[in-house]
Amino acid sequence: MRETISAFCDADQVPGYVLGVYQGGTTTTLTHGVANVTTGAPMTGDTGFLFGSVTKIMTTTLVLQQVERGTLRLDEPVADHLPGLPPGILVRHLLNHTSGIDADLFFPDATGPGALAEYVRRLPRECGTLFAPGELVSYSNGGMIVAGRLLEVATGRTYPDLLADAIYRPAGMATASTSAAEAILRPTAVGHFPGEDGIPRRTGMFMLPDTWGPAGGTPIGTVADLLAFGRAHLDDGGPLLSAGSAAAMRTVSADLGTPNTSPIGLGWLLARHGDTTVLSMTGASPGGVAVLAVAPSLDLVFVAYGNAPQALALHEDLLLGLLPETDRLTVSEHPHDLTPYAGTYRSNQLRVDVRVVGGALEETVTYEPADASQERIFTGFAGGRFPFPPMRYVPVGPGLFAPEGLPLDRPLGYTRQLLVSYHGEHRNAGGRLSRRVH
């Protein structure tokens, strides 16, 4: 692993990397490089980093704690607590990404205790829906943020306070924090993006606004913190949940049924590797990416963070090396007529134009910001506003396409996220749906 990490980081402009593995009572931590190219601070086992969307598993855990207390019910309408939201959305839909909320790039810039209330206040007015609640599956940042606000209303406490008191403390996440103001007191990594001169450039934005806290915008901690949280779920909920609630999180409750997306329990993405089920979530932050994976049958918890987006592929390679068997893409017969897939598809602030070119699909993705504030935050998160070049996709099965030139015999790790599938009037890329508009 150490050799793999070193070679990948040096070749792919990843300044620093930290990994933690727990298995069978033994914990191993590996580190490489620097946490910040500007300061030269080393990446160590005590370096904090943004959890990103790994926080969604914590948000889900918090909701299920309230379900156990009887404060919330999985099958009650969210609008009973948050008037103004679509009445068909149930609490369950927020946790298994079936709410249909179209807000993946919605970034209200608000801070402080009222941030989530401001997000939910603006959501119905500024964002639409991709499908009726429960009809399809689309990875939803907006759904998890609404779940965070639901927790605040149901308990009368702020989301950061709930996270610290009901997750960090009982799980033993001793060095985790809920804000940059806390994290700055300890060594903390910052993100980077590839530089045109071959030298990584540091991000100009450390974290997303407080409005994104429950989806992964603000929580920060170390590999030891995430290993402690993962072990709680390894141990049937440990000090956080009942065994029944932990089992519900790892039981399939939504599945789009295509190889480019994993089935979803409650919060967790569920991937099958032979006879092994892996509970996982990756977490992007401005110029960085974290991962948490739990394999109960192997008594295994895997945590890693790299301070450049391209580290996602390294996460996958290292994790797959710990698993006994990995699925591969199976190419099957497909329709020769590709015209039904052509058209224009939209989701929050993105337009995708699809046309048939020489037996393949050519897609052009265009970012159309709603306002200057949205553009500033998204481009800071992505490392700048850059044109998305047209991409060519070849058919590999009914409604399933792979990037032209992608080796099709690769294990379905990172490759899974590169595939595109079509489901009636919807296009699915990276687990996120866009809807055909013409």
Phi, psi and omega in degrees: 000317182300317179294320179297315180299312182299313183295317182294311183298319181292325184276335189241023174058044172257107186296322184213154184209141176221138185224143173225134179231127172248131174204127174057037177091356181245136178244132178238134177237132177235143178226157179207138168076209188240153178276341184203117183292337181287318182266338184076010179299133184288151170278120180234175177294342179262004180284129176278160178205159178290132179288334184059217187291353171304333177302332180302327178291326176291318177300316178299317179299318178298317179297316182292331172300319179289328175296318178297327180279350181085005179288325178231160173232139183298329185254026173260150179295134177298327182296342175297332180255331183234080181303142180107340176277156181307133186293339184279351182280122177262163178303319179303320182299330179292327187271336180247019171061038177242019183287333183081001180297127183259081186218031189296332180242027180271113187236071174299134184264085179229150181231164174088188186299336182265010186297314182291325176297321178294320177302309183291328177297319183276337188305308184296330183280327189251350182230148180255207179232152178266332181194168178293144181307132179084353185282318182223186180235128175212119181311127193228107170295318182301320179300319180289327177293319175299321178298323177296317177292324176302318177298319180297315182292320184289330185252342184076015181237156179285154180302313179303321179294319177298317181300314182293317187276327187254349177240298185303308187294306182292332180280348182082028179274075194292335184248011180280149180225167182250003183202162176295329180299327175278318186296331183295345178282352180230163175301130184221134180281153173237158183280165179216159177233156179300137177261147181296335180269010181084003179249126181301143177248137183289144176299150175265358180226119185288313187214164176284167181297163179301336179298340182259011183309305184293340178269349177125021184280329194234331183297143186221142176189193184250176176298324179298323178296311181290327175297321178296318178294317179298322180293329176299321179280336174294325184263046176052041177098339176048231181277002187259321187219162169290161178300325180294319179291319177298321178294323178296324179295329184257013177256132184302126176237350178205139183204121178283342172081021177234154187290349179272003175223148176268149168302156183238135172272243166243109185084298184294142162274135187245112180247135177265131175234092188063238179268005184256130173260129180248125174269127186212163170200131172260157185220107178276146173222172181301103179079021179206167179206131178248165175212144170230127177226137181232125178241093186303320183292341179257002185052047190235133169234130182237127180228138176206156175215135172234138185267049169199143185301328183292352177294346178303319179296325178292318175308311184297315181299316182292318180294316181299331178291344179265351185259148186288334184203143182229133178293151176237157181291130177257118179276128183233176179298148182216157179296142179279338180271111183262359184298331179298341182269345182289148178150190178247129181240145181227146164219181189311107175067013175237138173240133179239117178259124184242129176223157180272127179225109174054049177078011178223172174255135175248125184244136174239121181258129181236128176270125182237086186298143180288327179198176184295325180293316178299317181296317181299316183288315182294317181292330173294320178294319185272352179090017178130159176270117184227151178288140174271113181292151177303142179242139178257131181237135180254145180289136177234000178179172179302115179071011184236134185224148179237148177304136180303130180093353179288127176299123188272001178258012181284151174300149181277070171256254178300329180305325183306322185282350181270347181280156177235136177231159180237137184226091183061244182267014183237145174250136182241120175226124181064024181084001181250133182266147165235154187250138178294131177249337169187000000 
